[in-house]
Amino acid sequence: MIPQQRRRTAVVLFVCLWTTTITEAFTSPTTRYIINHHVHHKQLYASTLQQTTTSTSSTSVGKRLPINENYPGLQRIHSNPDVFVIENFLDSESCDDLINKAKDKGTQRSPVAYAGWTDDIKDLLGLAASGPVSWLAIGGAWYQAQGDVNASIPSLVVHALQNYVGLFVVAAIGIIAFTKFRADGLQNLRTSSSTTLDDLDQLGARNFVLRSCDLFGNEADIMPAASYFEAPTVISYEEGQVLAPHYDANRSADVEDANRGGQTLSTLLVYLNDVSNGGTTRFGKLPAADCKQQVKGERNLEIIPKKGDALLFFPADANGNFDEMTEHEGCPAVDEKWIARIWRHTNRVPPPFGLSDSSIKNL
């Protein structure tokens, strides 16, 4: 066999071997899960940007977090997932105090977290390593073998591995830069201002936490109910400000939210003032409800803010499984809008995100 034929034969054998390896990797159960999860997660992000991609996978969601079903004013307005309105959850004086204390402390542009960035980086690196990086490494090795009469399988392997390492580093840098760019861009999805109130000597914050404890209290819990709360957050919307469609839960909560209690199991928000125009809370994947809080004529569940009323829903089930049906948004404000929010997490939420042990003890 002449050198040129040997070289071509070596290239063919090497490509076949590498192709077999890639095929086995892509057909293994573990990799199929990563690919499906990646696609589903990207559609979750696309939905946040108000695109209309339909998910091709589903998540099994179990029972929600138990609550006090006999809480005064509690009204279920949607089932599976459960959404509740609680009329007169906070008195007028407490609502006014929350607004005044937030103004005294000062509000800043509401932060936006890029939930799932760890999974995105992992999945993108996996896809790059198994696809473009591999094929470019093979193509580069073949190109380097041209004109080399001594080309052999070992030399091709060395060239391919060298190419692979270099290309993988380049891909990793590009993916990290892309993720950073996306994280920066997410801030434009939320234009409100907010602040946290962790001083429970204040009337409004104290009453908000106490009533939340009555709602979420469970004798089976080993810690006080307030231990699972993030500190109350007060959020204001001026004319034209919005919160684009988003989720409160995080598929990567075990990693990314470990320092703030893990997964968000429940969202409790209270409207601190009456809003006559705009500023509604809309659930784009749920149908309209037959209740007085529903915006008339709208196809989706859309709640009119009423001072003192609370809205309660569950971004994940009791085991932390993400519920994609709870996507919601704060529609553009026309009149000024103020809300207060408490997120109930899976585990104890330590300061500065949660309440101090002394504050909880003195409730």
Coordinates of C-alpha atoms in Angstrom, one line a residue:
M1 CA 0.0 0.0 0.0
I2 CA 1.4 3.4 -1.0
P3 CA 1.8 6.2 1.7
Q4 CA -1.1 8.2 0.3
Q5 CA -3.4 5.2 0.6
R6 CA -2.2 4.4 4.1
R7 CA -2.8 8.0 5.2
R8 CA -6.4 7.9 3.8
T9 CA -7.1 4.6 5.4
A10 CA -5.8 5.8 8.7
V11 CA -8.0 8.9 8.5
V12 CA -11.1 6.8 7.6
L13 CA -10.5 4.4 10.5
F14 CA -9.9 7.2 13.0
V15 CA -13.1 9.1 11.9
C16 CA -15.1 5.9 12.2
L17 CA -13.8 5.2 15.7
W18 CA -14.5 8.8 16.9
T19 CA -18.0 8.7 15.3
T20 CA -18.8 5.5 17.1
T21 CA -17.8 7.1 20.4
I22 CA -19.9 10.2 19.8
T23 CA -22.9 8.1 18.7
E24 CA -22.7 6.0 21.9
A25 CA -22.5 9.1 24.0
F26 CA -25.5 10.7 22.4
T27 CA -27.6 7.6 22.7
S28 CA -26.8 6.9 26.3
P29 CA -29.6 7.6 28.8
T30 CA -27.5 10.2 30.7
T31 CA -26.8 12.3 27.6
R32 CA -30.3 12.1 26.3
Y33 CA -31.5 13.5 29.7
I34 CA -29.0 16.4 29.4
I35 CA -30.0 17.2 25.9
N36 CA -33.7 17.2 26.7
H37 CA -33.2 19.2 29.8
H38 CA -31.1 21.7 27.9
V39 CA -33.8 22.2 25.2
H40 CA -36.5 22.5 27.8
H41 CA -34.5 25.0 29.8
K42 CA -33.8 27.1 26.8
Q43 CA -37.5 27.3 26.1
L44 CA -38.1 28.4 29.6
Y45 CA -35.7 31.3 29.0
A46 CA -37.3 32.0 25.7
S47 CA -40.7 32.2 27.4
T48 CA -39.2 34.8 29.8
L49 CA -38.5 36.9 26.7
Q50 CA -42.2 36.6 25.7
Q51 CA -41.5 34.2 22.8
T52 CA -44.0 31.5 22.0
T53 CA -42.0 28.3 21.8
T54 CA -43.9 25.3 23.0
S55 CA -42.2 22.9 25.3
T56 CA -41.8 19.3 24.1
S57 CA -41.1 17.9 27.5
S58 CA -43.0 18.0 30.8
T59 CA -42.1 18.0 34.4
S60 CA -43.9 15.9 37.0
V61 CA -45.3 18.2 39.6
G62 CA -46.6 16.8 42.9
K63 CA -48.6 18.2 45.8
R64 CA -47.9 21.8 46.8
L65 CA -46.8 23.1 50.2
P66 CA -49.5 22.7 52.9
I67 CA -51.1 25.9 54.1
N68 CA -53.8 26.8 56.6
E69 CA -56.8 26.1 54.4
N70 CA -59.1 27.8 57.0
Y71 CA -57.2 31.1 56.8
P72 CA -59.8 34.0 56.9
G73 CA -60.5 35.4 53.4
L74 CA -58.7 32.6 51.6
Q75 CA -60.3 32.0 48.2
R76 CA -59.0 29.5 45.6
I77 CA -59.3 31.1 42.1
H78 CA -57.4 28.4 40.2
S79 CA -56.7 24.7 40.8
N80 CA -53.7 22.6 39.5
P81 CA -51.7 24.7 40.0
D82 CA -53.4 26.3 43.0
V83 CA -53.7 30.1 43.0
F84 CA -55.4 31.9 45.9
V85 CA -56.6 35.4 46.7
I86 CA -56.7 36.3 50.4
E87 CA -59.0 39.3 50.9
N88 CA -58.0 41.8 53.6
F89 CA -54.8 40.0 54.4
L90 CA -53.2 43.2 55.7
D91 CA -54.9 46.1 57.3
S92 CA -54.6 49.6 55.8
E93 CA -52.3 50.9 58.5
S94 CA -49.8 48.0 57.9
C95 CA -49.9 48.6 54.1
D96 CA -49.2 52.3 54.6
D97 CA -46.4 51.6 57.1
L98 CA -44.7 49.2 54.6
I99 CA -44.7 51.9 51.9
N100 CA -43.5 54.6 54.2
K101 CA -40.7 52.5 55.7
A102 CA -39.6 51.5 52.2
K103 CA -39.5 55.2 51.1
D104 CA -37.5 56.1 54.3
K105 CA -35.0 53.3 53.6
G106 CA -34.8 54.1 49.9
T107 CA -35.5 51.8 47.0
Q108 CA -33.2 50.7 44.2
R109 CA -33.6 49.1 40.8
S110 CA -35.0 45.6 41.5
P111 CA -32.3 42.9 40.9
V112 CA -32.9 40.1 38.4
A113 CA -31.2 36.7 38.9
Y114 CA -30.2 34.5 35.9
A115 CA -31.7 31.3 37.3
G116 CA -30.3 28.1 35.8
W117 CA -27.0 29.6 34.6
T118 CA -25.0 26.7 36.0
D119 CA -27.1 24.2 34.0
D120 CA -26.8 26.3 30.9
I121 CA -23.0 26.4 31.1
K122 CA -22.8 22.6 31.8
D123 CA -25.2 21.7 29.0
L124 CA -23.7 24.1 26.4
L125 CA -20.2 22.7 27.2
G126 CA -21.5 19.2 26.8
L127 CA -23.1 19.9 23.5
A128 CA -20.0 21.8 22.2
A129 CA -17.7 19.0 23.3
S130 CA -19.7 16.3 21.7
G131 CA -20.5 18.2 18.5
P132 CA -18.6 21.2 17.0
V133 CA -15.4 20.8 19.0
S134 CA -15.1 17.1 18.1
W135 CA -15.7 17.5 14.4
L136 CA -13.4 20.5 14.2
A137 CA -10.7 18.5 16.0
I138 CA -11.1 15.7 13.5
G139 CA -11.1 18.0 10.5
G140 CA -8.0 19.8 11.8
A141 CA -6.2 16.5 12.3
W142 CA -7.1 15.4 8.8
Y143 CA -5.9 18.7 7.4
Q144 CA -2.6 18.4 9.3
A145 CA -2.1 14.9 7.9
Q146 CA -2.1 16.2 4.3
G147 CA 1.3 16.0 2.8
D148 CA 2.7 13.9 5.7
V149 CA 3.8 10.6 4.1
N150 CA 4.4 9.2 7.6
A151 CA 0.8 9.9 8.8
S152 CA -0.5 7.2 11.1
I153 CA -3.3 6.6 13.5
P154 CA -1.2 7.5 16.6
S155 CA -0.1 10.8 15.0
L156 CA -3.7 11.6 14.1
V157 CA -4.9 10.9 17.6
V158 CA -2.2 13.2 19.0
H159 CA -3.2 16.0 16.5
A160 CA -6.9 15.5 17.3
L161 CA -6.4 15.6 21.0
Q162 CA -4.3 18.8 20.8
N163 CA -6.9 20.4 18.6
Y164 CA -9.7 19.2 20.9
V165 CA -8.1 20.8 24.0
G166 CA -7.5 24.1 22.3
L167 CA -11.0 24.3 20.7
F168 CA -12.6 23.3 24.0
V169 CA -10.9 26.1 25.8
V170 CA -12.1 28.5 23.1
A171 CA -15.6 27.2 23.3
A172 CA -15.6 27.4 27.1
I173 CA -14.5 31.1 27.0
G174 CA -17.2 31.8 24.4
I175 CA -20.0 30.1 26.4
I176 CA -19.1 31.9 29.6
A177 CA -19.0 35.3 27.8
F178 CA -22.4 34.5 26.2
T179 CA -23.8 33.6 29.6
K180 CA -22.5 36.8 31.1
F181 CA -24.1 38.8 28.2
R182 CA -27.4 37.1 28.7
A183 CA -27.3 37.7 32.5
D184 CA -26.7 41.4 31.9
G185 CA -29.5 41.6 29.4
L186 CA -32.1 40.1 31.8
Q187 CA -32.1 43.3 33.9
N188 CA -34.1 45.0 31.2
L189 CA -37.0 42.6 31.9
R190 CA -37.6 44.3 35.2
T191 CA -37.9 48.0 35.7
S192 CA -39.3 48.3 39.2
S193 CA -37.6 49.5 42.4
S194 CA -37.4 47.6 45.6
T195 CA -35.9 47.2 49.1
T196 CA -36.0 44.7 51.9
L197 CA -37.4 45.3 55.4
D198 CA -36.0 43.0 58.0
D199 CA -36.7 45.1 61.1
L200 CA -39.7 43.4 62.7
D201 CA -40.1 46.2 65.2
Q202 CA -41.8 48.1 62.4
L203 CA -45.6 47.7 62.3
G204 CA -46.1 46.7 58.7
A205 CA -43.2 44.3 58.4
R206 CA -44.1 42.6 61.7
N207 CA -47.7 42.2 60.8
F208 CA -46.8 40.9 57.3
V209 CA -44.6 38.2 58.8
L210 CA -47.0 37.3 61.6
R211 CA -49.9 36.8 59.2
S212 CA -47.6 34.8 56.9
C213 CA -46.7 32.5 59.8
D214 CA -50.4 31.9 60.5
L215 CA -50.8 31.0 56.8
F216 CA -47.8 28.7 56.4
G217 CA -47.5 27.4 60.0
N218 CA -47.2 23.7 60.1
E219 CA -46.8 21.6 63.3
A220 CA -44.7 19.1 61.4
D221 CA -42.0 21.8 60.8
I222 CA -39.0 21.5 63.1
M223 CA -38.4 25.3 62.9
P224 CA -40.7 28.3 63.2
A225 CA -42.5 29.2 60.0
A226 CA -40.6 32.5 59.6
S227 CA -37.3 30.6 59.5
Y228 CA -38.2 29.6 55.9
F229 CA -39.0 33.1 54.8
E230 CA -36.9 35.6 52.9
A231 CA -37.2 39.0 54.5
P232 CA -40.2 41.0 53.3
T233 CA -39.4 42.8 50.0
V234 CA -41.3 46.0 49.1
I235 CA -41.5 46.8 45.4
S236 CA -42.8 49.9 43.7
Y237 CA -43.8 50.4 40.0
E238 CA -44.1 53.8 38.5
E239 CA -45.9 54.6 35.2
G240 CA -44.6 52.3 32.4
Q241 CA -42.6 50.0 34.7
V242 CA -43.0 46.3 34.2
L243 CA -41.9 42.8 35.3
A244 CA -41.7 40.6 32.2
P245 CA -43.0 37.0 32.2
H246 CA -40.8 35.0 34.5
Y247 CA -40.7 32.2 37.1
D248 CA -40.0 32.5 40.9
A249 CA -38.7 28.9 41.1
N250 CA -35.3 27.8 39.8
R251 CA -34.4 24.5 38.2
S252 CA -30.9 24.8 39.6
A253 CA -32.0 25.9 43.1
D254 CA -30.0 23.2 44.9
V255 CA -26.8 24.9 43.7
E256 CA -27.6 28.5 42.9
D257 CA -30.0 29.2 45.8
A258 CA -28.3 27.0 48.5
N259 CA -27.3 30.1 50.5
R260 CA -30.9 31.4 50.6
G261 CA -32.9 28.4 51.6
G262 CA -33.0 26.4 48.3
Q263 CA -36.1 26.2 46.1
T264 CA -38.9 28.8 46.3
L265 CA -42.0 26.8 47.2
S266 CA -44.4 29.6 47.6
T267 CA -44.9 33.2 46.6
L268 CA -47.1 35.5 48.8
L269 CA -47.5 39.0 47.6
V270 CA -49.7 41.8 49.1
Y271 CA -51.0 44.8 47.2
L272 CA -50.2 47.8 49.3
N273 CA -52.4 50.3 47.4
D274 CA -55.4 50.3 45.1
V275 CA -54.5 50.5 41.4
S276 CA -57.2 51.7 39.1
N277 CA -55.3 51.4 35.9
G278 CA -52.7 48.9 34.8
G279 CA -50.3 47.1 37.1
T280 CA -52.2 43.8 37.0
T281 CA -50.6 40.5 37.8
R282 CA -51.0 38.1 34.9
F283 CA -50.5 34.4 34.6
G284 CA -50.0 33.8 30.9
K285 CA -50.5 30.0 31.0
L286 CA -53.6 29.9 33.1
P287 CA -57.2 30.7 32.0
A288 CA -59.3 33.6 33.4
A289 CA -61.0 33.0 36.8
D290 CA -64.6 33.6 37.8
C291 CA -63.9 36.0 40.6
K292 CA -64.3 39.8 41.2
Q293 CA -60.5 40.3 41.2
Q294 CA -60.2 39.0 37.6
V295 CA -59.8 41.6 34.8
K296 CA -63.0 41.3 32.8
G297 CA -62.6 40.3 29.1
E298 CA -59.1 38.9 29.5
R299 CA -58.5 35.3 28.4
N300 CA -55.8 34.6 31.1
L301 CA -55.8 34.8 34.8
E302 CA -55.2 38.5 35.5
I303 CA -55.6 40.0 39.0
I304 CA -56.5 43.6 39.7
P305 CA -54.4 45.0 42.7
K306 CA -56.6 45.9 45.7
K307 CA -55.1 47.4 48.8
G308 CA -54.6 44.8 51.6
D309 CA -55.4 41.7 49.4
A310 CA -52.8 39.0 49.0
L311 CA -52.0 36.7 46.0
L312 CA -50.7 33.3 46.9
F313 CA -49.3 30.7 44.4
F314 CA -46.7 27.9 44.3
P315 CA -43.8 28.1 41.9
A316 CA -42.7 24.5 42.8
D317 CA -44.3 21.6 44.5
A318 CA -43.5 20.5 48.1
N319 CA -40.5 18.5 46.9
G320 CA -39.0 21.4 45.0
N321 CA -40.1 20.3 41.5
F322 CA -40.4 23.3 39.2
D323 CA -43.9 24.1 37.9
E324 CA -43.8 25.8 34.5
M325 CA -47.5 26.7 34.6
T326 CA -46.8 29.4 37.2
E327 CA -45.2 31.8 34.8
H328 CA -46.4 35.3 35.6
E329 CA -45.8 39.0 35.0
G330 CA -46.3 42.4 36.4
C331 CA -48.2 44.3 33.6
P332 CA -47.2 47.9 32.7
A333 CA -48.1 50.3 35.5
V334 CA -50.3 53.3 34.7
D335 CA -51.1 54.3 38.2
E336 CA -48.4 53.9 40.9
K337 CA -48.3 50.4 42.3
W338 CA -46.8 49.1 45.6
I339 CA -46.6 45.5 46.6
A340 CA -44.8 43.5 49.4
R341 CA -43.6 40.0 48.9
I342 CA -42.4 37.0 51.0
W343 CA -40.9 33.9 49.4
R344 CA -41.2 30.7 51.4
H345 CA -38.2 28.4 50.7
T346 CA -37.4 24.7 51.3
N347 CA -34.9 25.3 54.1
R348 CA -33.9 27.8 56.7
V349 CA -33.1 31.2 55.0
P350 CA -30.1 32.7 56.8
P351 CA -29.4 36.4 57.0
P352 CA -29.0 38.6 55.1
F353 CA -31.6 37.0 52.9
G354 CA -33.7 35.8 55.7
L355 CA -34.7 37.0 59.2
S356 CA -32.4 36.8 62.2
D357 CA -32.9 34.3 64.9
S358 CA -33.6 37.1 67.4
S359 CA -36.2 38.6 65.2
I360 CA -38.0 35.3 64.8
K361 CA -37.8 34.5 68.5
N362 CA -39.4 37.8 69.4
L363 CA -42.4 37.4 67.0

